[in-house]
mmCIF file of C-alpha atoms in Angstrom:
data_model
loop_
_atom_site.group_PDB
_atom_site.id
_atom_site.type_symbol
_atom_site.label_atom_id
_atom_site.label_comp_id
_atom_site.label_asym_id
_atom_site.label_seq_id
_atom_site.Cartn_x
_atom_site.Cartn_y
_atom_site.Cartn_z
ATOM 1 C CA UNK A 426 -3.211 25.085 -18.386
ATOM 2 C CA UNK A 427 -0.617 22.353 -17.223
ATOM 3 C CA UNK A 428 2.269 23.375 -15.202
ATOM 4 C CA UNK A 429 5.801 24.235 -16.741
ATOM 5 C CA UNK A 430 8.655 22.339 -15.385
ATOM 6 C CA UNK A 431 11.866 23.924 -15.856
ATOM 7 C CA UNK A 432 14.913 21.779 -16.731
ATOM 8 C CA UNK A 433 16.102 22.942 -13.183
ATOM 9 C CA UNK A 434 13.122 21.732 -11.404
ATOM 10 C CA UNK A 435 13.629 18.896 -13.541
ATOM 11 C CA UNK A 436 16.921 18.727 -11.925
ATOM 12 C CA UNK A 437 15.790 18.584 -8.169
ATOM 13 C CA UNK A 438 13.100 16.245 -8.536
ATOM 14 C CA UNK A 439 15.728 13.741 -10.438
ATOM 15 C CA UNK A 440 17.925 13.978 -7.616
ATOM 16 C CA UNK A 441 15.882 13.944 -4.895
ATOM 17 C CA UNK A 442 14.192 10.512 -6.403
ATOM 18 C CA UNK A 443 17.619 8.903 -6.391
ATOM 19 C CA UNK A 444 18.653 10.274 -2.965
ATOM 20 C CA UNK A 445 21.716 12.544 -4.631
ATOM 21 C CA UNK A 446 20.477 15.736 -2.533
ATOM 22 C CA UNK A 447 20.932 14.357 0.797
ATOM 23 C CA UNK A 448 22.277 11.056 1.978
ATOM 24 C CA UNK A 449 19.406 8.602 3.071
ATOM 25 C CA UNK A 450 19.482 5.915 6.168
ATOM 26 C CA UNK A 451 18.524 2.849 4.462
ATOM 27 C CA UNK A 452 19.438 -0.900 4.475
ATOM 28 C CA UNK A 453 21.084 -1.351 0.651
ATOM 29 C CA UNK A 454 18.066 -4.072 -0.778
ATOM 30 C CA UNK A 455 15.641 -1.058 0.289
ATOM 31 C CA UNK A 456 17.729 1.467 -1.329
ATOM 32 C CA UNK A 457 18.264 -0.589 -4.502
ATOM 33 C CA UNK A 458 14.655 -1.221 -4.324
ATOM 34 C CA UNK A 459 13.757 2.699 -4.374
ATOM 35 C CA UNK A 460 16.271 3.113 -7.083
ATOM 36 C CA UNK A 461 14.831 0.498 -9.379
ATOM 37 C CA UNK A 462 17.902 -1.127 -9.430
ATOM 38 C CA UNK A 463 21.367 -0.264 -9.723
ATOM 39 C CA UNK A 464 23.125 -0.271 -13.094
ATOM 40 C CA UNK A 465 25.956 -3.003 -12.678
ATOM 41 C CA UNK A 466 28.433 -3.579 -15.623
ATOM 42 C CA UNK A 467 31.190 -3.772 -12.966
ATOM 43 C CA UNK A 468 31.187 -4.806 -9.341
ATOM 44 C CA UNK A 469 32.618 -1.565 -8.163
ATOM 45 C CA UNK A 470 30.133 1.231 -9.555
ATOM 46 C CA UNK A 471 26.717 0.123 -7.650
ATOM 47 C CA UNK A 472 29.155 -0.230 -4.240
ATOM 48 C CA UNK A 473 30.006 3.877 -4.693
ATOM 49 C CA UNK A 474 26.805 4.224 -6.258
ATOM 50 C CA UNK A 475 24.975 3.676 -2.942
ATOM 51 C CA UNK A 476 27.741 5.299 -0.870
ATOM 52 C CA UNK A 477 26.996 8.739 -2.728
ATOM 53 C CA UNK A 478 23.174 7.871 -1.291
ATOM 54 C CA UNK A 479 23.505 6.056 1.966
ATOM 55 C CA UNK A 480 24.772 7.915 5.390
ATOM 56 C CA UNK A 481 26.852 5.748 6.705
ATOM 57 C CA UNK A 482 27.255 2.743 4.015
ATOM 58 C CA UNK A 483 29.608 0.570 4.448
ATOM 59 C CA UNK A 484 31.103 -1.723 1.539
ATOM 60 C CA UNK A 485 30.713 -5.133 3.848
ATOM 61 C CA UNK A 486 26.731 -4.156 3.773
ATOM 62 C CA UNK A 487 25.649 -4.884 -0.139
ATOM 63 C CA UNK A 488 28.124 -7.819 -0.297
ATOM 64 C CA UNK A 489 26.085 -9.407 2.641
ATOM 65 C CA UNK A 490 22.902 -8.601 0.718
ATOM 66 C CA UNK A 491 23.937 -10.013 -2.030
ATOM 67 C CA UNK A 492 24.944 -13.360 -0.271
ATOM 68 C CA UNK A 493 21.803 -13.297 1.449
ATOM 69 C CA UNK A 494 20.042 -13.382 -1.516
ATOM 70 C CA UNK A 495 18.204 -10.393 -0.541
ATOM 71 C CA UNK A 496 19.913 -8.633 -3.841
ATOM 72 C CA UNK A 497 20.826 -10.130 -6.946
ATOM 73 C CA UNK A 498 23.094 -9.453 -10.065
ATOM 74 C CA UNK A 499 21.150 -10.242 -13.043
ATOM 75 C CA UNK A 500 20.602 -9.005 -17.042
ATOM 76 C CA UNK A 501 16.926 -6.743 -16.658
ATOM 77 C CA UNK A 502 16.378 -2.959 -17.967
ATOM 78 C CA UNK A 503 17.633 -2.374 -21.495
ATOM 79 C CA UNK A 504 19.261 -6.364 -21.175
ATOM 80 C CA UNK A 505 22.151 -4.896 -19.132
ATOM 81 C CA UNK A 506 23.414 -6.332 -16.033
ATOM 82 C CA UNK A 507 21.738 -4.997 -12.974
ATOM 83 C CA UNK A 508 21.809 -5.365 -9.055
ATOM 84 C CA UNK A 509 17.973 -5.754 -8.110
ATOM 85 C CA UNK A 510 16.266 -6.322 -4.764
ATOM 86 C CA UNK A 511 14.939 -9.996 -5.156
ATOM 87 C CA UNK A 512 11.537 -9.430 -5.281
ATOM 88 C CA UNK A 513 11.785 -6.936 -8.081
ATOM 89 C CA UNK A 514 14.644 -9.142 -10.329
ATOM 90 C CA UNK A 515 11.351 -11.909 -10.008
ATOM 91 C CA UNK A 516 8.290 -9.499 -10.908
ATOM 92 C CA UNK A 517 10.480 -7.354 -13.356
ATOM 93 C CA UNK A 518 12.202 -9.826 -15.706
ATOM 94 C CA UNK A 519 9.758 -11.936 -17.214
ATOM 95 C CA UNK A 520 7.743 -8.375 -18.167
ATOM 96 C CA UNK A 521 11.634 -7.475 -19.864
ATOM 97 C CA UNK A 522 11.870 -10.613 -21.755
ATOM 98 C CA UNK A 523 10.858 -8.684 -25.131
ATOM 99 C CA UNK A 524 13.901 -6.400 -24.522
ATOM 100 C CA UNK A 525 16.560 -9.627 -24.088
ATOM 101 C CA UNK A 526 14.799 -11.412 -27.138
ATOM 102 C CA UNK A 527 15.371 -7.967 -29.076
ATOM 103 C CA UNK A 528 18.853 -7.553 -27.903
ATOM 104 C CA UNK A 529 19.474 -11.570 -29.056
ATOM 105 C CA UNK A 530 18.388 -10.693 -32.465
ATOM 106 C CA UNK A 531 20.361 -7.783 -32.885
ATOM 107 C CA UNK A 532 23.541 -9.199 -31.929
ATOM 108 C CA UNK A 533 26.431 -10.712 -33.705
ATOM 109 C CA UNK A 534 24.825 -13.990 -32.437
ATOM 110 C CA UNK A 535 21.730 -14.002 -34.549
ATOM 111 C CA UNK A 536 23.335 -15.241 -37.509
ATOM 112 C CA UNK A 537 25.420 -18.174 -35.516
ATOM 113 C CA UNK A 538 21.725 -19.182 -34.336
ATOM 114 C CA UNK A 539 20.016 -19.442 -37.348
ATOM 115 C CA UNK A 540 18.266 -22.748 -38.076
ATOM 116 C CA UNK A 541 18.697 -23.756 -34.676
ATOM 117 C CA UNK A 542 15.696 -25.301 -32.260
ATOM 118 C CA UNK A 543 15.872 -22.655 -29.620
ATOM 119 C CA UNK A 544 13.438 -24.619 -27.367
ATOM 120 C CA UNK A 545 15.998 -27.557 -27.512
ATOM 121 C CA UNK A 546 18.749 -25.317 -26.605
ATOM 122 C CA UNK A 547 17.264 -23.430 -23.755
ATOM 123 C CA UNK A 548 15.940 -26.775 -22.397
ATOM 124 C CA UNK A 549 19.311 -28.342 -22.342
ATOM 125 C CA UNK A 550 20.695 -25.221 -20.845
ATOM 126 C CA UNK A 551 18.410 -25.175 -18.082
ATOM 127 C CA UNK A 552 19.202 -28.932 -17.607
ATOM 128 C CA UNK A 553 22.326 -28.025 -17.090
ATOM 129 C CA UNK A 554 22.402 -25.093 -14.516
ATOM 130 C CA UNK A 555 19.475 -27.284 -12.476
ATOM 131 C CA UNK A 556 22.787 -30.088 -11.883
ATOM 132 C CA UNK A 557 25.201 -27.214 -11.203
ATOM 133 C CA UNK A 558 25.931 -23.213 -11.613
ATOM 134 C CA UNK A 559 28.166 -22.551 -14.364
ATOM 135 C CA UNK A 560 30.125 -19.811 -15.938
ATOM 136 C CA UNK A 561 28.894 -18.460 -19.234
ATOM 137 C CA UNK A 562 32.228 -20.047 -20.591
ATOM 138 C CA UNK A 563 31.426 -23.241 -19.613
ATOM 139 C CA UNK A 564 27.628 -23.199 -20.398
ATOM 140 C CA UNK A 565 28.774 -22.701 -23.949
ATOM 141 C CA UNK A 566 31.079 -25.546 -24.177
ATOM 142 C CA UNK A 567 28.624 -28.237 -22.737
ATOM 143 C CA UNK A 568 26.054 -26.907 -25.364
ATOM 144 C CA UNK A 569 28.264 -27.390 -27.763
ATOM 145 C CA UNK A 570 29.129 -31.028 -26.914
ATOM 146 C CA UNK A 571 25.424 -31.576 -28.293
ATOM 147 C CA UNK A 572 25.015 -28.971 -30.886
ATOM 148 C CA UNK A 573 27.786 -29.429 -32.951
ATOM 149 C CA UNK A 574 29.259 -26.952 -35.275
ATOM 150 C CA UNK A 575 27.229 -24.177 -33.408
ATOM 151 C CA UNK A 576 29.288 -21.225 -31.669
ATOM 152 C CA UNK A 577 29.638 -21.901 -27.899
ATOM 153 C CA UNK A 578 29.678 -18.508 -27.303
ATOM 154 C CA UNK A 579 26.644 -17.962 -29.470
ATOM 155 C CA UNK A 580 24.712 -20.724 -27.372
ATOM 156 C CA UNK A 581 25.325 -19.504 -24.231
ATOM 157 C CA UNK A 582 23.823 -15.967 -25.043
ATOM 158 C CA UNK A 583 20.833 -17.607 -26.009
ATOM 159 C CA UNK A 584 20.384 -19.119 -22.866
ATOM 160 C CA UNK A 585 21.271 -15.652 -21.167
ATOM 161 C CA UNK A 586 18.770 -13.880 -22.900
ATOM 162 C CA UNK A 587 16.307 -16.474 -22.404
ATOM 163 C CA UNK A 588 16.111 -17.480 -19.218
ATOM 164 C CA UNK A 589 16.599 -15.479 -16.126
ATOM 165 C CA UNK A 590 20.160 -15.901 -14.720
ATOM 166 C CA UNK A 591 21.251 -15.202 -11.487
ATOM 167 C CA UNK A 592 25.101 -14.153 -11.133
ATOM 168 C CA UNK A 593 25.972 -15.979 -8.025
ATOM 169 C CA UNK A 594 27.962 -14.108 -5.183
ATOM 170 C CA UNK A 595 31.081 -13.421 -4.770
ATOM 171 C CA UNK A 596 30.554 -11.829 -8.619
ATOM 172 C CA UNK A 597 29.605 -8.679 -8.591
ATOM 173 C CA UNK A 598 31.046 -8.229 -4.836
ATOM 174 C CA UNK A 599 33.554 -5.421 -4.926
ATOM 175 C CA UNK A 600 36.636 -5.960 -6.619
ATOM 176 C CA UNK A 601 35.671 -9.673 -7.850
ATOM 177 C CA UNK A 602 36.355 -9.787 -11.449
ATOM 178 C CA UNK A 603 36.218 -13.192 -11.864
ATOM 179 C CA UNK A 604 33.763 -14.685 -14.015
ATOM 180 C CA UNK A 605 30.305 -15.273 -13.043
ATOM 181 C CA UNK A 606 28.461 -18.420 -12.012
ATOM 182 C CA UNK A 607 25.178 -18.240 -13.334
ATOM 183 C CA UNK A 608 21.937 -20.022 -12.113
ATOM 184 C CA UNK A 609 18.212 -19.963 -12.818
ATOM 185 C CA UNK A 610 16.595 -17.133 -10.717
ATOM 186 C CA UNK A 611 13.691 -19.417 -9.562
ATOM 187 C CA UNK A 612 16.413 -21.984 -8.393
ATOM 188 C CA UNK A 613 18.849 -19.297 -6.423
ATOM 189 C CA UNK A 614 15.984 -18.140 -4.699
ATOM 190 C CA UNK A 615 13.980 -21.115 -3.442
ATOM 191 C CA UNK A 616 10.807 -20.559 -1.708
ATOM 192 C CA UNK A 617 10.037 -16.661 -2.720
ATOM 193 C CA UNK A 618 10.281 -17.607 -6.108
ATOM 194 C CA UNK A 619 6.958 -20.222 -6.040
ATOM 195 C CA UNK A 620 5.064 -16.903 -4.949
ATOM 196 C CA UNK A 621 6.130 -13.811 -7.679
ATOM 197 C CA UNK A 622 3.952 -13.039 -9.710
ATOM 198 C CA UNK A 623 5.600 -10.869 -12.667
ATOM 199 C CA UNK A 624 4.915 -7.495 -13.274
ATOM 200 C CA UNK A 625 2.322 -5.493 -15.317
ATOM 201 C CA UNK A 626 4.102 -2.714 -17.572
ATOM 202 C CA UNK A 627 1.333 -0.252 -15.680
ATOM 203 C CA UNK A 628 3.055 -1.263 -12.292
ATOM 204 C CA UNK A 629 6.574 -0.490 -13.651
ATOM 205 C CA UNK A 630 5.488 2.607 -15.282
ATOM 206 C CA UNK A 631 4.790 3.275 -11.846
ATOM 207 C CA UNK A 632 7.592 2.414 -10.075
ATOM 208 C CA UNK A 633 10.023 4.354 -12.740
ATOM 209 C CA UNK A 634 8.157 7.144 -12.164
ATOM 210 C CA UNK A 635 8.455 7.400 -8.276
ATOM 211 C CA UNK A 636 12.514 6.811 -8.835
ATOM 212 C CA UNK A 637 13.155 9.387 -12.067
ATOM 213 C CA UNK A 638 9.761 11.200 -12.483
ATOM 214 C CA UNK A 639 9.022 13.433 -13.778
ATOM 215 C CA UNK A 640 9.509 11.937 -17.138
ATOM 216 C CA UNK A 641 8.079 11.651 -20.519
ATOM 217 C CA UNK A 642 7.154 8.435 -21.900
ATOM 218 C CA UNK A 643 10.331 8.232 -24.015
ATOM 219 C CA UNK A 644 12.451 8.373 -20.908
ATOM 220 C CA UNK A 645 10.093 5.474 -19.408
ATOM 221 C CA UNK A 646 11.576 3.471 -22.868
ATOM 222 C CA UNK A 647 14.823 4.497 -22.478
ATOM 223 C CA UNK A 648 15.610 3.251 -19.336
ATOM 224 C CA UNK A 649 13.306 0.040 -19.246
ATOM 225 C CA UNK A 650 13.954 -1.014 -23.044
ATOM 226 C CA UNK A 651 10.416 -1.461 -23.441
ATOM 227 C CA UNK A 652 7.946 0.209 -25.903
ATOM 228 C CA UNK A 653 4.477 0.574 -25.589
ATOM 229 C CA UNK A 654 4.094 3.124 -22.550
ATOM 230 C CA UNK A 655 1.258 5.633 -24.463
ATOM 231 C CA UNK A 656 -1.386 3.192 -23.824
ATOM 232 C CA UNK A 657 -0.046 2.555 -20.415
ATOM 233 C CA UNK A 658 0.072 6.036 -19.782
ATOM 234 C CA UNK A 659 -3.572 6.606 -20.995
ATOM 235 C CA UNK A 660 -4.819 3.717 -18.619
ATOM 236 C CA UNK A 661 -3.068 5.788 -15.865
ATOM 237 C CA UNK A 662 -3.574 9.164 -16.156
ATOM 238 C CA UNK A 663 -6.287 9.398 -14.035
ATOM 239 C CA UNK A 664 -3.840 7.881 -11.345
ATOM 240 C CA UNK A 665 -1.113 10.493 -12.924
ATOM 241 C CA UNK A 666 -0.123 14.287 -12.889
ATOM 242 C CA UNK A 667 0.569 15.756 -16.068
ATOM 243 C CA UNK A 668 3.086 18.437 -16.597
ATOM 244 C CA UNK A 669 4.597 20.181 -19.783
ATOM 245 C CA UNK A 670 8.644 20.706 -20.274
ATOM 246 C CA UNK A 671 10.558 23.498 -21.498
ATOM 247 C CA UNK A 672 10.619 22.181 -24.897
ATOM 248 C CA UNK A 673 6.690 21.628 -24.294
ATOM 249 C CA UNK A 674 6.789 18.016 -23.956
ATOM 250 C CA UNK A 675 4.176 16.495 -21.546
ATOM 251 C CA UNK A 676 5.932 14.819 -18.425
ATOM 252 C CA UNK A 677 4.243 12.717 -16.003
ATOM 253 C CA UNK A 678 4.268 12.076 -12.670
ATOM 254 C CA UNK A 679 3.220 10.804 -9.149
ATOM 255 C CA UNK A 680 1.002 13.294 -7.473
ATOM 256 C CA UNK A 681 2.750 13.085 -4.489
ATOM 257 C CA UNK A 682 5.974 12.405 -5.114
ATOM 258 C CA UNK A 683 8.885 14.838 -4.009
ATOM 259 C CA UNK A 684 8.966 18.241 -6.553
ATOM 260 C CA UNK A 685 11.869 20.736 -4.604
ATOM 261 C CA UNK A 686 11.887 24.273 -5.812
ATOM 262 C CA UNK A 687 14.573 24.612 -8.654
ATOM 263 C CA UNK A 688 16.539 27.040 -6.156
ATOM 264 C CA UNK A 689 17.179 23.879 -3.535
ATOM 265 C CA UNK A 690 20.370 23.537 -3.065
ATOM 266 C CA UNK A 691 22.077 20.610 -4.081
ATOM 267 C CA UNK A 692 25.676 19.300 -2.520
ATOM 268 C CA UNK A 693 28.604 18.427 -4.588
ATOM 269 C CA UNK A 694 28.538 14.443 -5.920
ATOM 270 C CA UNK A 695 30.675 12.031 -7.177
ATOM 271 C CA UNK A 696 28.830 9.848 -8.834
ATOM 272 C CA UNK A 697 30.109 6.153 -10.090
ATOM 273 C CA UNK A 698 30.468 4.935 -13.378
ATOM 274 C CA UNK A 699 27.454 3.332 -15.491
ATOM 275 C CA UNK A 700 25.220 5.158 -12.922
ATOM 276 C CA UNK A 701 21.361 5.269 -13.413
ATOM 277 C CA UNK A 702 21.070 8.686 -12.982
ATOM 278 C CA UNK A 703 22.538 9.233 -16.581
ATOM 279 C CA UNK A 704 20.891 6.059 -17.963
ATOM 280 C CA UNK A 705 17.589 6.557 -17.492
ATOM 281 C CA UNK A 706 16.218 9.188 -19.391
ATOM 282 C CA UNK A 707 16.022 9.777 -23.252
ATOM 283 C CA UNK A 708 16.613 13.310 -22.732
ATOM 284 C CA UNK A 709 19.683 13.302 -20.444
ATOM 285 C CA UNK A 710 19.774 17.706 -19.926
ATOM 286 C CA UNK A 711 18.116 17.416 -16.904
ATOM 287 C CA UNK A 712 21.727 16.049 -15.440
ATOM 288 C CA UNK A 713 24.198 16.963 -18.285
ATOM 289 C CA UNK A 714 24.668 19.151 -21.031
ATOM 290 C CA UNK A 715 24.890 17.243 -24.254
ATOM 291 C CA UNK A 716 28.285 19.553 -25.250
ATOM 292 C CA UNK A 717 29.551 17.156 -22.507
ATOM 293 C CA UNK A 718 28.137 13.815 -23.424
ATOM 294 C CA UNK A 719 31.335 12.351 -26.021
ATOM 295 C CA UNK A 720 33.531 13.212 -22.470
ATOM 296 C CA UNK A 721 31.577 11.278 -20.337
ATOM 297 C CA UNK A 722 29.910 8.303 -22.841
ATOM 298 C CA UNK A 723 33.695 7.031 -24.489
ATOM 299 C CA UNK A 724 33.820 5.223 -27.738
ATOM 300 C CA UNK A 725 34.257 2.216 -25.863
ATOM 301 C CA UNK A 726 31.331 1.773 -24.220
ATOM 302 C CA UNK A 727 32.049 2.973 -20.471
ATOM 303 C CA UNK A 728 30.093 5.755 -19.163
ATOM 304 C CA UNK A 729 32.777 7.575 -16.653
ATOM 305 C CA UNK A 730 32.645 9.076 -13.350
ATOM 306 C CA UNK A 731 30.815 12.426 -12.963
ATOM 307 C CA UNK A 732 31.144 15.042 -10.783
ATOM 308 C CA UNK A 733 28.245 16.452 -9.835
ATOM 309 C CA UNK A 734 28.273 20.607 -8.860
ATOM 310 C CA UNK A 735 24.594 22.880 -8.382
ATOM 311 C CA UNK A 736 23.305 19.165 -9.834
ATOM 312 C CA UNK A 737 24.435 19.124 -12.910
ATOM 313 C CA UNK A 738 27.638 17.001 -14.346
ATOM 314 C CA UNK A 739 30.397 19.684 -14.504
ATOM 315 C CA UNK A 740 33.404 17.030 -14.813
ATOM 316 C CA UNK A 741 34.451 13.444 -14.239
ATOM 317 C CA UNK A 742 36.980 11.822 -11.990
ATOM 318 C CA UNK A 743 38.784 8.635 -11.796
ATOM 319 C CA UNK A 744 40.643 6.604 -8.573
ATOM 320 C CA UNK A 745 44.646 6.156 -9.323
ATOM 321 C CA UNK A 746 46.431 4.003 -7.688
ATOM 322 C CA UNK A 747 50.202 3.088 -7.388
ATOM 323 C CA UNK A 748 51.417 -0.242 -6.986
ATOM 324 C CA UNK A 749 54.624 0.263 -4.929
ATOM 325 C CA UNK A 750 53.406 2.495 -1.587
ATOM 326 C CA UNK A 751 49.631 1.993 -1.498
ATOM 327 C CA UNK A 752 49.320 5.407 -3.047
ATOM 328 C CA UNK A 753 45.614 6.442 -4.176
ATOM 329 C CA UNK A 754 44.420 9.084 -5.567
ATOM 330 C CA UNK A 755 41.113 10.587 -7.271
ATOM 331 C CA UNK A 756 41.715 12.572 -10.167
ATOM 332 C CA UNK A 757 38.970 15.468 -10.913
ATOM 333 C CA UNK A 758 38.548 16.535 -14.610
ATOM 334 C CA UNK A 759 36.536 19.989 -14.698
ATOM 335 C CA UNK A 760 34.968 20.620 -17.738
ATOM 336 C CA UNK A 761 35.038 24.335 -16.568
ATOM 337 C CA UNK A 762 36.858 26.388 -14.188
ATOM 338 C CA UNK A 763 34.910 25.502 -11.016
ATOM 339 C CA UNK A 764 33.908 27.771 -8.626
ATOM 340 C CA UNK A 765 36.416 28.196 -5.254
ATOM 341 C CA UNK A 766 33.388 26.788 -2.640
ATOM 342 C CA UNK A 767 32.358 24.160 -5.544
ATOM 343 C CA UNK A 768 36.309 23.116 -5.915
ATOM 344 C CA UNK A 769 36.164 22.803 -2.163
ATOM 345 C CA UNK A 770 33.534 20.261 -1.854
ATOM 346 C CA UNK A 771 34.447 18.540 -4.406
ATOM 347 C CA UNK A 772 37.978 17.874 -3.215
ATOM 348 C CA UNK A 773 36.216 16.837 0.216
ATOM 349 C CA UNK A 774 34.102 14.331 -1.111
ATOM 350 C CA UNK A 775 36.976 12.716 -3.402
ATOM 351 C CA UNK A 776 38.349 12.364 0.336
ATOM 352 C CA UNK A 777 35.921 10.820 1.543
ATOM 353 C CA UNK A 778 35.291 8.054 -1.531
ATOM 354 C CA UNK A 779 38.994 7.253 -0.870
ATOM 355 C CA UNK A 780 38.616 6.749 2.836
ATOM 356 C CA UNK A 781 35.452 4.492 1.254
ATOM 357 C CA UNK A 782 37.450 2.689 -1.147
ATOM 358 C CA UNK A 783 41.034 1.670 0.546
ATOM 359 C CA UNK A 784 41.292 -2.296 1.097
ATOM 360 C CA UNK A 785 42.983 -1.443 3.984
ATOM 361 C CA UNK A 786 46.149 -0.217 2.728
ATOM 362 C CA UNK A 787 47.873 2.585 4.548
ATOM 363 C CA UNK A 788 49.477 4.423 1.518
ATOM 364 C CA UNK A 789 48.583 7.995 1.355
ATOM 365 C CA UNK A 790 45.473 9.625 -0.334
ATOM 366 C CA UNK A 791 45.104 12.785 -2.300
ATOM 367 C CA UNK A 792 43.108 14.535 -4.774
ATOM 368 C CA UNK A 793 44.332 15.856 -8.065
ATOM 369 C CA UNK A 794 42.454 18.556 -10.317
ATOM 370 C CA UNK A 795 43.456 18.947 -13.737
ATOM 371 C CA UNK A 796 43.083 22.102 -15.572
ATOM 372 C CA UNK A 797 39.953 22.496 -18.026
ATOM 373 C CA UNK A 798 40.201 21.443 -21.408
#
């Protein structure tokens, strides 16, 4: 009979794969590869995501990895921005092309692009970007000069969803909020791109399970945006181990992947906004109660920074800064009353986060804990 994995067992396995049971020693590019990418809609959360996972991580390490082209920022899984190890970006982006095309067809740009020669637009866009990197707005305006009566933003969206484009540094770096200049990944990475072979969906499932397993096929679909996982799992079944969840769902995993016991201690952690921990499973109950979803996933599309206590989401956090005196505070919002030991552990972690995020200012750092709502 298949082994049943409890919710806590799934929690501990996921935290172990995501380096949240204990901080690891690894370079940023190595960690991002092991984590199967880091969600990167905003520039700072991936830095905090690595801080929460790596021992002694410094911000300049990731900034340098971006400059040295070991890590790239680009649209990937779910057609959303990620930081990716350069080798993964090259191999995975062709496989994710259907996700980008489906997203474009379901967007507000679809009507504006009706009847247009998409191949001609893409060819023109590539020619422009090979001449010089452009922002999305600049690219759209340049294309609109040739394809008259078309919305510049929609023309640019067609290119972004049809061509693997890197956001060139300093875009994606700490506190860098300017519009990104875009360049085709093959041009940005140069010689390494010539030898890259596209990944298979079979290989992608193995990488997903290594970073997020044990997981269902629906989980793999939620993470990637791809379909067709049943056939993949059947081909790979001899290489995989199968478990059963508490609800009777089949869970797949790598046979030798870490699966700590459900009573393994999980230290307090402050998890970054938009962290992959909350975005890579169809069923998030392994880390967060559905009752808390609306307080983490906001109506305007923000995924708030979360507090993990005993491995599960127990509240949210944010950093507030005072312009006058450079003071900074982590504001903690518990969902329920925290045990004293847990609260002290979270407060200590919050002070460490402030020290990491400080930009050389000498202002006071403090932690404020709000009363549970």
